[in-house]
Amino acid sequence: MAALDHLGELERTHSCGALRAADAGQTVVLMGWVAVRRDFGPLTFVDLRDRDGITQIVFDAEDAPEAHARAKEVRGEYVIAVRGEVVLRDQSARNLKIGTGEVEVQARELLILNEARTPPFQLDAPPDKLAAEEVRLKYRYLDLRRPFFQNVLRLRARTVGEIHRYMDEQGFTEIETPILIKSTPEGARDYVVPSRLYAGRFYALPQSPQIFKQICMIAGLDKYYQIARCFRDEDLRADRQPEFTQLDVEFSFATREQVYRLIEGLLARVFRLVGAELETPFPRLSYAEAMRRFGSDKPDLRFGMELQDLRPAVEGTAFAPFASALEAGGEVKGLVARGGAHLSRKQLDELQEVVKRYGAGALAWVKLGDEVSSSLLKALGEESVTRLAAQAGAEKGDAVLVVAGRASVVAAALGALRNEVARREKLIKPNTFAPLWVTEFPMFEFHEEDGRYYPMHHPFTSMVDEDIPAFGRAVEGGETHLLSGIRAKAYDAVVNGIEVAGGSIRIHRRDVQRLVFKALGLTEEKARERFGFFLDALEYGTPPHGGIAAGIERTLMALTGIDNIRDLMAFPKTASAADLMIDAPGAIDPHQLEELHINIGVE
Ligand code: ASP
């Protein structure tokens, strides 16, 4: 064990990323972590790292024998302070890859401030050689030392700072809403917190501040925003976390156009932080058009490859998979992979796996190479296959990928396939940004499992004015099936295939809210039980209002191209909602359980 020195009153003069050729001759004090130590007899080199960068320190046995001897004791991740002189490196020893690469510090004095155990993984491993994520999550404090995270977390802070400035300039008031509340309406499971004072009662953590922000409008606060933490107990997908942060916004007398302008201005500002110019206004696609053309409600518009309706080419076919799909009211659609004639059997099989994951039975294909080849050749004959390829708009050298089935399955399968083909064929130019609004989402979606309608956004979303009569007929005239066609004043902002923000104009009238609850099969009693306070509030002069929420992590994903959401937050949880560093969730002691009136049925 190294003898440790006291920091005393010694102060840093520079960070480890600061020194340049112009600083040569200065005496400096640097502090940080030992990234690497290299011994060459009378010379020892240490790469000293802090959040700003790395500076090379030289310990010369002749020059400063004491410091040189001491330097032999330091190991990786030891915390040291060095006083020395900035000198220019020899021409041949310059490292232009790092900002400090023209200089080094000739150490005169070394303080060892703390030692470190050997880290369980290599911090400076190249990205493709990094240790398994579980190990890095367990030792998150070590992983966060890597420049990658230092940069990400600072960009995140700058992003949030920019958001605060923008919202303030736009006249919005930041209001904090509570974390211990009752169930909210976003449709995921709640995280609940038992109450000590009220036996058998529970708080819920907010899935979003939705009801509170609407209440802020009723309270005349007019323009609300908050950087809000949200908690959703969902089965996690790659881009989800049980707790995440969003910019939450609501304002009174809102129109959709005002929301679009506000968020376009915001995203343009934030993207400028990385030097990207988003063109405004963003293009818009209705939900129906997005699904039809791209098979997705968050289409990536950085590339084309639109879905093609192949019905005209296969209408009347005897080929059972196509015929039965069309007969049942389904679709036969495809997309053209430009230059895809080179796709091998193995690659086509892999693409088939993608569509199968989304419920499609199979992937049919046509390749227009020197000869026409196709999985459909036997079933349809060459003429029909050629017609189908022409209908899709394919040319020599291309491949057509075809899926048949229910419209929703065809859309989901081809939507995913479109992204996969673009990724594999490298159709996406780096550093391009394609924002858009997806508008007019359906109000309701029907769930086959329990045979009822659910809100597609949440139950406080209002419908487009033109659909009010049909809505009336659906709820009061018993024509329930009409609910599927009712469109909401709901919108998502999408960038590069990532849904960065979503919101809606809300219902501000008690009578309309009552009808929506009815459409959702929520009895008056149940509605009162869950949202009674809110329904009461609606009766005291609620202004028309609307809003939106933009995910901070999602925005950063679009901004940086980093596709792992855990890489964009300091202390994330795993895909199975565990915090490996603090080992949460954890047990609590019997005494605590008792106080909380909880009997978990084990000794
Ligand atoms: N509460 C919604 C959400 O968190 C956003 C909104 O409607 O403003 O997704």
Coordinates of C-alpha atoms and ligand atoms in Angstrom, one line a residue, residues 185-186 207-211 213-214 230 232 244 246-250 457-458 461 491-492 499 501-506 546-550, ligand 1:
P185 CA -53.6 7.8 -16.8
E186 CA -50.8 6.8 -19.1
Q207 CA -46.4 7.9 -14.9
S208 CA -46.4 11.6 -16.0
P209 CA -47.7 14.8 -14.4
Q210 CA -50.6 14.7 -16.8
I211 CA -53.5 15.5 -14.4
K213 CA -50.5 20.0 -15.6
Q214 CA -54.1 20.1 -16.6
C230 CA -41.8 9.7 -14.8
R232 CA -43.7 3.4 -15.6
F244 CA -37.0 8.5 -17.3
Q246 CA -39.3 14.4 -19.9
L247 CA -39.9 18.0 -20.7
D248 CA -43.5 18.3 -19.7
V249 CA -45.5 21.2 -21.2
E250 CA -49.0 22.5 -21.0
H457 CA -52.9 8.4 -26.1
H458 CA -54.7 9.0 -22.8
T461 CA -57.2 13.7 -25.3
Y491 CA -49.5 14.4 -32.3
D492 CA -46.0 13.1 -32.0
E499 CA -40.6 9.4 -31.1
A501 CA -42.3 14.0 -28.1
G502 CA -46.0 13.3 -27.9
G503 CA -49.0 15.2 -26.7
S504 CA -52.5 16.4 -27.5
I505 CA -55.1 19.1 -27.2
R506 CA -57.2 18.1 -24.2
G546 CA -53.2 21.3 -24.7
G547 CA -49.6 20.3 -24.3
I548 CA -46.9 17.8 -25.0
A549 CA -44.0 16.0 -23.4
A550 CA -40.6 15.4 -24.9
Ligands
ASP1 N1 -48.7 12.9 -20.6 C1 -48.2 12.5 -21.9 C2 -47.1 11.6 -21.7 O1 -46.4 11.6 -20.7 C3 -47.8 13.7 -22.7 C4 -48.9 14.7 -22.9 O2 -50.0 14.3 -23.3 O3 -48.6 15.9 -22.8 O4 -46.8 10.8 -22.6

